[in-house]
Structure formats: C-alpha cells, structure tokens
Coordinates of C-alpha atoms and ligand atoms in Angstrom, one line a residue:
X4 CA -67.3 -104.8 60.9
X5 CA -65.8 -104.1 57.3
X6 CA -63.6 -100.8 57.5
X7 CA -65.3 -99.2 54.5
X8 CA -68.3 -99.0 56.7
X9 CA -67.2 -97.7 59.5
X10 CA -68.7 -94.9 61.0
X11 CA -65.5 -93.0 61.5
X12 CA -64.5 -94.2 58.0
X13 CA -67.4 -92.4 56.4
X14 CA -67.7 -89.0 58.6
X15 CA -63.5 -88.3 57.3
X16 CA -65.1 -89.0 54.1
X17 CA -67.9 -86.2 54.5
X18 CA -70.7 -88.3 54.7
X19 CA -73.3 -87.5 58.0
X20 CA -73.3 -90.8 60.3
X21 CA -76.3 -91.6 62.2
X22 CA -73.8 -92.4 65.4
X23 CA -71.4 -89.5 66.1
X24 CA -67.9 -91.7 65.8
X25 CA -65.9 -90.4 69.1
X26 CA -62.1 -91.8 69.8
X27 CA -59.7 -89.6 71.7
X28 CA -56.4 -88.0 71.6
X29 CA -53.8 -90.2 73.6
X30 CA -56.0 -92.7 74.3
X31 CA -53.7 -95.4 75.0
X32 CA -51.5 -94.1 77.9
X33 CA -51.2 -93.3 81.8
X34 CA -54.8 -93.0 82.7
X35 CA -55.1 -96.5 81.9
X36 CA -53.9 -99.1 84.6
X37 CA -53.5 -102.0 82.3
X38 CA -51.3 -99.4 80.0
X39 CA -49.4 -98.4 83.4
X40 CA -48.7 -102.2 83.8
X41 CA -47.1 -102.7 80.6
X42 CA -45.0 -99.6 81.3
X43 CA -43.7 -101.1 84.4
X44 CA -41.7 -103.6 82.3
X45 CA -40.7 -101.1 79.5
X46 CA -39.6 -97.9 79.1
X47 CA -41.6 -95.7 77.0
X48 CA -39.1 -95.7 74.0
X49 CA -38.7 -99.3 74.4
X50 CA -42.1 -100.2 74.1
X51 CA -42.5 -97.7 71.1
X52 CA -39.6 -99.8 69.3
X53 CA -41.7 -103.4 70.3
X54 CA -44.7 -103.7 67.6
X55 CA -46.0 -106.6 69.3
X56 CA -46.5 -104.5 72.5
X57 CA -47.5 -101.4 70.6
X58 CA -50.7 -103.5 69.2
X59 CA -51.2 -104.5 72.7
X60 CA -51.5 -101.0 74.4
X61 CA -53.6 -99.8 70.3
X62 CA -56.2 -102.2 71.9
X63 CA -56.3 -101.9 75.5
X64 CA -59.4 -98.5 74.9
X65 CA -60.6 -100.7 72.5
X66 CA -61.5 -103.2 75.4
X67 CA -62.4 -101.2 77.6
X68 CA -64.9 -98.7 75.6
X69 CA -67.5 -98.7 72.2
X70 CA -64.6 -96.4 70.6
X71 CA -64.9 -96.0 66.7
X72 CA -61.0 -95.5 65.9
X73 CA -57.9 -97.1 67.0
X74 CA -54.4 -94.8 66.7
X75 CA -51.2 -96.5 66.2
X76 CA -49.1 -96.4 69.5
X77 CA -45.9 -94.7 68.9
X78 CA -44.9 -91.4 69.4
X79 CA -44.5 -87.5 67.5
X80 CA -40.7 -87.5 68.1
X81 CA -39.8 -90.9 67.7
X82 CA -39.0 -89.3 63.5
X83 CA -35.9 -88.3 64.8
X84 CA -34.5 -91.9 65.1
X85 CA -34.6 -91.6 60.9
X86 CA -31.9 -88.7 61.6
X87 CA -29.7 -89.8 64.2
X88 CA -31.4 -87.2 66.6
X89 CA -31.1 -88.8 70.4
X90 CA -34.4 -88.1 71.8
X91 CA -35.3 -88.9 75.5
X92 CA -38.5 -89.6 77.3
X93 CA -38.1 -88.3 81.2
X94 CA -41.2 -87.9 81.0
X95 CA -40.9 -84.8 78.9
X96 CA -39.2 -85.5 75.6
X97 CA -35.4 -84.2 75.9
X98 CA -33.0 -83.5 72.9
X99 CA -29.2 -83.2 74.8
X100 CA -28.2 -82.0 71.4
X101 CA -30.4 -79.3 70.0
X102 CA -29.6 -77.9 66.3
X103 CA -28.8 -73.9 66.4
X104 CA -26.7 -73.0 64.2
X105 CA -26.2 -73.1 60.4
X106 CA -23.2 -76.0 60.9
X107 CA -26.0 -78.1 63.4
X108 CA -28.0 -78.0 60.4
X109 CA -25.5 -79.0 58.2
X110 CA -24.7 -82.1 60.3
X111 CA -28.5 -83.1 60.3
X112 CA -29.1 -86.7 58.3
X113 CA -32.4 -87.1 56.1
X114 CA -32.9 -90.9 56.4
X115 CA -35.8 -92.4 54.9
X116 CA -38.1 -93.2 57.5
X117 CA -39.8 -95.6 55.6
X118 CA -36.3 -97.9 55.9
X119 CA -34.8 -96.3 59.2
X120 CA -38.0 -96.2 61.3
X121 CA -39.2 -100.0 60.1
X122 CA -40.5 -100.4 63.5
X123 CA -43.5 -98.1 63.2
X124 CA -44.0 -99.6 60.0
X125 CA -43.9 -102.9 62.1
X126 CA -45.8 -101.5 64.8
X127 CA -48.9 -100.3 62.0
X128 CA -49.0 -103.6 60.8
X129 CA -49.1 -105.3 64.2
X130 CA -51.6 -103.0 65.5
X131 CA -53.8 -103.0 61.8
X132 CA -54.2 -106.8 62.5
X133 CA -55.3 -106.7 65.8
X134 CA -57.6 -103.4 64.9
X135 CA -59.1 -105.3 61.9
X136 CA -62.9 -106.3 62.3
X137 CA -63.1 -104.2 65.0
X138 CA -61.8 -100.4 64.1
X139 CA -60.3 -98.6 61.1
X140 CA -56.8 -97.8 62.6
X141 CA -55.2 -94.0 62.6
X142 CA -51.5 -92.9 61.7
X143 CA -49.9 -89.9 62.7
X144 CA -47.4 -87.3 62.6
X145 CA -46.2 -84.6 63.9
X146 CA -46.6 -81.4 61.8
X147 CA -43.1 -79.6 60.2
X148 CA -42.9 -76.8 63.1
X149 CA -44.1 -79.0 65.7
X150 CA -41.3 -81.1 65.1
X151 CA -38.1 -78.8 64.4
X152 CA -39.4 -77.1 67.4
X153 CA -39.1 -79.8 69.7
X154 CA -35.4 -79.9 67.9
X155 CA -34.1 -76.3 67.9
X156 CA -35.5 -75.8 71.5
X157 CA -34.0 -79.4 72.9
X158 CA -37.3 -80.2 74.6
X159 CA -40.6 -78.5 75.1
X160 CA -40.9 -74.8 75.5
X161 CA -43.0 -71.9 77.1
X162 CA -41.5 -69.2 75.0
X163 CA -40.5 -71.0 71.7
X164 CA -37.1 -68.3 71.7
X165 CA -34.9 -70.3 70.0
X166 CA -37.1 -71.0 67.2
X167 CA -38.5 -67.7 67.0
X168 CA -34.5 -66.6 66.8
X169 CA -33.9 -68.8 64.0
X170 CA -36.9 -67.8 62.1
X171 CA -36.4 -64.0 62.8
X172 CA -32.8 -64.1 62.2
X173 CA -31.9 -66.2 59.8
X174 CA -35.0 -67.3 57.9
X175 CA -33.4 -68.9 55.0
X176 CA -32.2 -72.0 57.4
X177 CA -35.5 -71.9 59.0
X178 CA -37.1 -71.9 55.5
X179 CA -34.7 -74.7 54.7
X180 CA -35.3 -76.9 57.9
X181 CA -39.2 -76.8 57.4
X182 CA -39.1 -77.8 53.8
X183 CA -36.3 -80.7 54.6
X184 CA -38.7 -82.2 57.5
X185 CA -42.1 -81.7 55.5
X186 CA -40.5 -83.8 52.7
X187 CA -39.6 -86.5 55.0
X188 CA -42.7 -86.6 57.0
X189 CA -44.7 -87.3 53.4
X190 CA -41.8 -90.2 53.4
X191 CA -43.2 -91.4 56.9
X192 CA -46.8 -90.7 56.1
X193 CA -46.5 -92.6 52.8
X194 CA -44.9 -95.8 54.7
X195 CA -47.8 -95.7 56.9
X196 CA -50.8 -95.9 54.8
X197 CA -48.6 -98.3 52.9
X198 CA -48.8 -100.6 56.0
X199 CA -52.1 -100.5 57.0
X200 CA -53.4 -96.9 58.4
X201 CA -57.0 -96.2 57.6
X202 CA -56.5 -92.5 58.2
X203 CA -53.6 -89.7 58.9
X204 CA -53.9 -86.9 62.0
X205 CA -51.5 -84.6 61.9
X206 CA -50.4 -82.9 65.1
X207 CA -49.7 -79.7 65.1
X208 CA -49.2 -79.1 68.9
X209 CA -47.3 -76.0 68.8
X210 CA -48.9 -74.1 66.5
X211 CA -50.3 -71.3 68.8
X212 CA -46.7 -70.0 69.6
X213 CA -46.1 -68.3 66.2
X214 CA -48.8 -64.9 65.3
X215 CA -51.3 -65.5 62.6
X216 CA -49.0 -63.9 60.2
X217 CA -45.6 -65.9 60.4
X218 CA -47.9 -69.1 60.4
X219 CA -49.5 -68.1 57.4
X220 CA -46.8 -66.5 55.4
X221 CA -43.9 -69.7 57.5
X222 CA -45.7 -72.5 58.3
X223 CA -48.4 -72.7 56.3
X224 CA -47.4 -73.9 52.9
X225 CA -45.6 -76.5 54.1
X226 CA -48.7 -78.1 56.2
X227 CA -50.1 -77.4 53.0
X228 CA -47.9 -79.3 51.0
X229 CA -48.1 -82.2 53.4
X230 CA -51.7 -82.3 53.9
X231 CA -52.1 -82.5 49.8
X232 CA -49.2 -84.9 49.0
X233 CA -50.9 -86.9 52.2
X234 CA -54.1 -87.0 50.8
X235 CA -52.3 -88.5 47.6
X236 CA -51.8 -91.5 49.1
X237 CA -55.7 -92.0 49.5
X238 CA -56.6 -92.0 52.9
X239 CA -58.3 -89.1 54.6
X240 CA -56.3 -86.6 56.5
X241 CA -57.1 -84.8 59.8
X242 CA -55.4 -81.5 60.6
X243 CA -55.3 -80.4 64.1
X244 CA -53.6 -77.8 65.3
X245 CA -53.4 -76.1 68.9
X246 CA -53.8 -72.7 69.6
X247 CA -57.0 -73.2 66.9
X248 CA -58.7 -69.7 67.7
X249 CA -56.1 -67.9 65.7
X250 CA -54.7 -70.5 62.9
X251 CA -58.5 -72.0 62.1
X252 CA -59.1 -70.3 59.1
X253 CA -55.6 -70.6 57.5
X254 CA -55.9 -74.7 58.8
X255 CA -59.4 -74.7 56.6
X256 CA -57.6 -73.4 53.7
X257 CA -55.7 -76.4 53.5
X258 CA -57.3 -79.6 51.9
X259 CA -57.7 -81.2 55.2
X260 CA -60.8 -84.0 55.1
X261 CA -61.1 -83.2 58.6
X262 CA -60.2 -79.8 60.5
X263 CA -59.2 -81.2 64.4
X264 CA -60.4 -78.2 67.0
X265 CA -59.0 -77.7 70.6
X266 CA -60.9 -76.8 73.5
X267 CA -60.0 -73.0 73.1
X268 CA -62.9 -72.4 71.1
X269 CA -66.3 -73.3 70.7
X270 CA -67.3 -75.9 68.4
X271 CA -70.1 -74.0 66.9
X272 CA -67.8 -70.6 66.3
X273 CA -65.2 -72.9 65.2
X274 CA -67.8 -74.8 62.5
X275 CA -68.7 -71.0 61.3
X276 CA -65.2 -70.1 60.8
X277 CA -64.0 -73.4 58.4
X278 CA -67.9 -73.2 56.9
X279 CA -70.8 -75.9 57.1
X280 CA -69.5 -77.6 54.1
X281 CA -66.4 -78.9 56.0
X282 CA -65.8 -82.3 58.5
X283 CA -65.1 -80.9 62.0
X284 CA -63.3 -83.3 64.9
X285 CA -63.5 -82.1 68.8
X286 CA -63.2 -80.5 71.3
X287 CA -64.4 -81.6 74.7
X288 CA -62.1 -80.1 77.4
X289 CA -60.3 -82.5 78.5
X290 CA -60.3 -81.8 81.8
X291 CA -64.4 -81.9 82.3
X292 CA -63.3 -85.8 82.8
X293 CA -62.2 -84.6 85.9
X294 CA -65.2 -83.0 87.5
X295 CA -68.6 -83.9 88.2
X296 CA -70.2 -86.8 85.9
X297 CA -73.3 -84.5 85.4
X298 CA -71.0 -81.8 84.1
X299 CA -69.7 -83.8 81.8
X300 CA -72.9 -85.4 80.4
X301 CA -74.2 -81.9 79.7
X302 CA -71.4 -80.6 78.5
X303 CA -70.6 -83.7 76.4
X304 CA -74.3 -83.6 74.6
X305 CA -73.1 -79.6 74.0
X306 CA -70.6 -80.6 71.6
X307 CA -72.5 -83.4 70.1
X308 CA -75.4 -80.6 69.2
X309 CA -72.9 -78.0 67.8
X310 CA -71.7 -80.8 65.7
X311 CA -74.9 -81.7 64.0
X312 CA -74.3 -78.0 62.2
X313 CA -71.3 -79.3 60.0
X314 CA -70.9 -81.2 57.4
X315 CA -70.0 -84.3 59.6
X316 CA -69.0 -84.6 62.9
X317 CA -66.1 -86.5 64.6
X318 CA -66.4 -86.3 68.2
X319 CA -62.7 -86.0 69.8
X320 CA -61.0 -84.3 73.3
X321 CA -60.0 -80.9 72.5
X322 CA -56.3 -81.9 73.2
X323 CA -55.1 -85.5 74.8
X324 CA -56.5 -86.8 76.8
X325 CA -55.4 -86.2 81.2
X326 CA -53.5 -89.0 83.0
X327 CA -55.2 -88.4 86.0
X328 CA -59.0 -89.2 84.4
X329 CA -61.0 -91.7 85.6
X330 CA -61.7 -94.3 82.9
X331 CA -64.8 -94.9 83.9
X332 CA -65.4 -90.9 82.7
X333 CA -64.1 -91.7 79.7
X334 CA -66.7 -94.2 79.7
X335 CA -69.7 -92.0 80.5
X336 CA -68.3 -89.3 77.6
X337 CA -68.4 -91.9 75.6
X338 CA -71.7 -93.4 76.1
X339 CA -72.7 -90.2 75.7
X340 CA -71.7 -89.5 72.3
X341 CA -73.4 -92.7 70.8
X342 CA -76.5 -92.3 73.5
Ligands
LIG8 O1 -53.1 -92.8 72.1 C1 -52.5 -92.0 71.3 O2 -53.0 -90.9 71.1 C2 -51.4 -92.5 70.5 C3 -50.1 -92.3 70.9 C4 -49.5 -90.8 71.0 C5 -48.6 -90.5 72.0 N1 -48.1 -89.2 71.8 C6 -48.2 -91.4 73.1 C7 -47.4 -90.8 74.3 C8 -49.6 -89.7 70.2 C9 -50.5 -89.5 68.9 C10 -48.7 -88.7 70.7 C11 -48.5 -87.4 70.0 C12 -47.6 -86.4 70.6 N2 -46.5 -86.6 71.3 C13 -47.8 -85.0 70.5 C14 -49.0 -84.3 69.8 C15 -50.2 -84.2 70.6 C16 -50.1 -83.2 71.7 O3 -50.2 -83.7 72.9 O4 -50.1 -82.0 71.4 C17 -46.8 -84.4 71.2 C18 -46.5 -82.9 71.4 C19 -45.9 -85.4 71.7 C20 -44.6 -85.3 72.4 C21 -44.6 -85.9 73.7 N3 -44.6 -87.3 73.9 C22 -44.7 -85.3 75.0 C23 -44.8 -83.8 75.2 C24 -44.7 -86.3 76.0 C25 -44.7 -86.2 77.5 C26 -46.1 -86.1 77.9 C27 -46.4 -86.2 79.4 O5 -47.5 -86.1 79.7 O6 -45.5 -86.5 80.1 C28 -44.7 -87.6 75.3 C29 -44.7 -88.9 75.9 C30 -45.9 -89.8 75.5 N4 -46.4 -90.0 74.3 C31 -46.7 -90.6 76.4 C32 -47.6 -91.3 75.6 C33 -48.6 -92.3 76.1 C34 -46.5 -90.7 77.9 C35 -45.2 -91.5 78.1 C36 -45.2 -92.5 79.2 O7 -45.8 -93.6 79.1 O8 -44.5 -92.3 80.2

C-alpha cells in the first residue's frame, strides 16, 4: 500500500474514507503477550533507547490486527533525557528531582532533542521501515503542560498542587517554563517528521486538571503555537486532550487536522461542539474491551454512526488502551470498525 493512499492518510487530511481507519492509543504494550516477552529481557527505558526493538514492538498490532496506523514506540517523558531530567519507569514514571522553585528552573538545560534524543530519531526510522508498505507511521509528543507537570509534580498526580502553586503564585516562571518546553517540543516534533513520521498526535493527558479559564487564557496559546509551527512541517496533526468535555471548544480553536476525543463525552455532542466541518478521532471507552463481546459490537458500531456526522472520522479508544484486554477484543472492535 502507498502511504499517500492510506485510508488514515486521507481522513487527517479531511477527505471522507469509505473504511473508517481505527488504530488505538498504546497499542503496543502490556495487553500484548508477545510485547510482555520482549519486556522480560528489557526494561521499559531500555527498550525505548533500542530502535531496533522499538520497530519490533511498532509492529507486533500490526500482526496481529487489520490496524490502519502504526505509532512509534517510545514514550511522553522520555524528552527529559534532552534536559538532563532523570526520569524512572516503576511502573509509574518517577522524577526523584522535581523543579519548584525559581533556582530549579534556573538549573534546567534546553538540549536540542533533535541531537540529544537521536534515539527516537533512530527509533522513527527503524520503525518507518518496517511500517512502510504496510501503514503510514505516527509521532508523538506530549503537550507543554502535560509535560512540566509530570516535572514540577515528580511523577503523576491526583491534585496537580504543585503545578497549580506555581501557576497561581508565581506565574511569570510558569509562563516561562511553558513557553521554554513548547519551543523544544516543535524541536522534537520537527526531528520526527524529518525522520519518517506520517503524522503528529499530541498528548495532552493532563489537561482536565486546570478550569476552562486558566487553560484558555495558560495553556492554550502555547498548544496553539505548537500545533501551527507542527503543521509547518507538513504532516497532519492530531490534538487530543483529556478531560475533553470542558477544553473541546478551546482544542477546536486550534488548527488541529484532527481534534482526538476521550470517552467522557459523546462522539456526536463532541462533533457538534468542534462543528461538522472538522476531522474527529475516538472515543470508545476503553474499558467496553473488558466486558461482554455483544456490548462491545453495539457499542463499537455506536461510535462508528456518530462518526459518519463529521467531516471525517478516525476511529480511536477514548484514552489508551487497558493492559488487562483481551486481544482477541481488540480484534472484534476492530473488525468492527471496517465490517
Ligand atoms: O502504543 C503506543 O501508544 C505508543 C507508545 C506510547 C507509550 N506511552 C508507551 C508506554 C505512548 C504514545 C505513550 C504516551 C504517554 N505516556 C502518555 C499520554 C497518553 C496517556 O496515557 O494519557 C502519558 C501520560 C505517558 C506517561 C506514562 N508512561 C505513564 C503514566 C506510564 C505508566 C503507565 C502504566 O500503566 O503503568 C508510562 C509507561 C508506558 N508507556 C508503558 C507503555 C507501553 C508501560 C510500560 C511498561 O512496559 O512497563
């Protein structure tokens, strides 16, 4: 199969595809016993920093499923290596030294990612090879909040307090943390495309913590920014953000080529909220994989229907997707899709 024609390929691009194109969000990972193999020889970190392997466990959904996307194997917070930021996987990522204060952020190095994290650059082109003929291939990156959180906080948070402090207290550092990482992540993105990705999502996991306002009036620019200067580099761009059924509108004022939806919200509300003019990507639950096969046949078809309302349609988990599924669900889902 040539890329340009891929059905994936063509729904980013806004054009209606007779097959709904479907991959999902973490599908290389723990739910996968071939991907569970590999990560008895490796830790996670370590098979992030071997390309070779990476392609490997990019492929293993591929071999299993009639997927219409591969996504580079690698990781949101593996950026910090391009700062001297120790980052560790146990499972949950862990920061031992997370950056406070004015003088943490003083001490913070901006490397360029495209020369400090040559590994993922590596990794794309490993994977891009062994995607070729087959799938167009997907980079990623976390999006500027997602990712200082996960640094002020030291790890992942319920309450988000030490962020929320910084941006509440001293906003000026906040300001000047967010606009610091956005301008690196274009770096990261840029190295990306440069090396073979088809496509950019952009994770923006932790958006729900923040209220509409301080997203719109904080965050927002900068995803802007990134999404735009992204785009630049002539490959479409996927937004998705969590915590959707309050950010949605200000995520569709962005230039986004596709708006990603989570589960929260129906995909039909969602698609009259961003407008029929725009691409949509989702949202099964994730966790219908773990129930009833029946369920998840209906409730699958559900979202394919509501998705025949936009302006294309990619069909996607509402967030990634459970270690505990079943692939032979992940099979049904998406037989589904293309049925
Ligand atoms: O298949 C894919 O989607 C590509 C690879 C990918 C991973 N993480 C692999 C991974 C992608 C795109 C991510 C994104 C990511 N990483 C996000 C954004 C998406 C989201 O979930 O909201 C976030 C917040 C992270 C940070 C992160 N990495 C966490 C919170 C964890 C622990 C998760 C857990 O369930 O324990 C990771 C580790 C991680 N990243 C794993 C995988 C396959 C599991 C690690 C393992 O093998 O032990």
């Amino acid at each position: 199969m040539d890329e340009d024609e891929s059905s994936f390929l063509r729904a980013c691009r806004g054009n209606r595809t007779q097959r709904t194109p479907v991959w999902m969000m973490r599908q290389a990972g723990r739910y996968l016993p071939e991907y569970r193999a590999v990560r008895e020889k490796v830790s996670f970190l370590e098979l992030c920093r071997a390309p070779q392997l990476c392609a490997e466990v990019t492929m293993q959904p591929l071999e299993r499923f009639d997927l219409d996307a591969a996504i580079l194997f690698s990781d949101i917070l593996v950026v910090f290596d391009a700062m001297g930021v120790d980052v560790e996987f146990a499972p949950g990522p862990r920061l031992p030294n997370p950056v406070r204060t004015t003088s943490d952020v003083a001490r913070l190095r901006w490397g360029d990612p495209r020369e400090e994290l040559r590994y993922v650059m590596d990794a794309v082109r490993a994977c891009k090879r062994a995607v070729t003929g087959r799938a167009p291939l997907i980079g990623f990156c976390g999006a500027p909040l997602t990712i200082i959180s996960y640094l002020i906080e030291g790890g992942g948070s319920r309450d988000f307090e030490h962020t929320k402090r910084m941006l509440f207290s001293a906003p000026e550092v906040f300001e000047g943390l967010m606009s610091a990482m956005t301008s690196l992540l274009v770096q990261y993105l840029q190295g990306q495309v440069e090396a073979g990705a088809d496509a950019i999502q952009i994770f923006d996991s932790w958006a729900g913590a923040l209220t509409p306002q301080d997203y719109r009036a904080r965050v927002l620019p900068h995803v802007d920014r990134l999404v735009r200067e992204a785009r630049g580099f002539g490959v479409p761009v996927i937004m998705f953000a969590r915590g959707n059924a309050h950010h949605l509108e200000g995520i569709a004022s962005t230039d986004a080529d596709v708006i990603g939806v989570d589960w929260t919200m129906g995909l039909s509300t969602a698609i009259d909220v961003v407008g029929e003019d725009r691409v949509v990507q989702g949202n099964l639950d994730p966790m219908l994989l773990l129930g009833a096969p029946e369920t998840l046949v209906a409730r699958t078809r559900e979202v394919v229907a509501a998705g025949r309302r936009a302006r294309a349609h990619v069909f996607n988990l509402g967030h990634g997707i459970s270690r505990h599924t079943d692939p032979e669900m992940a099979k049904l889902m998406i037989d589904t899709v293309h049925e």
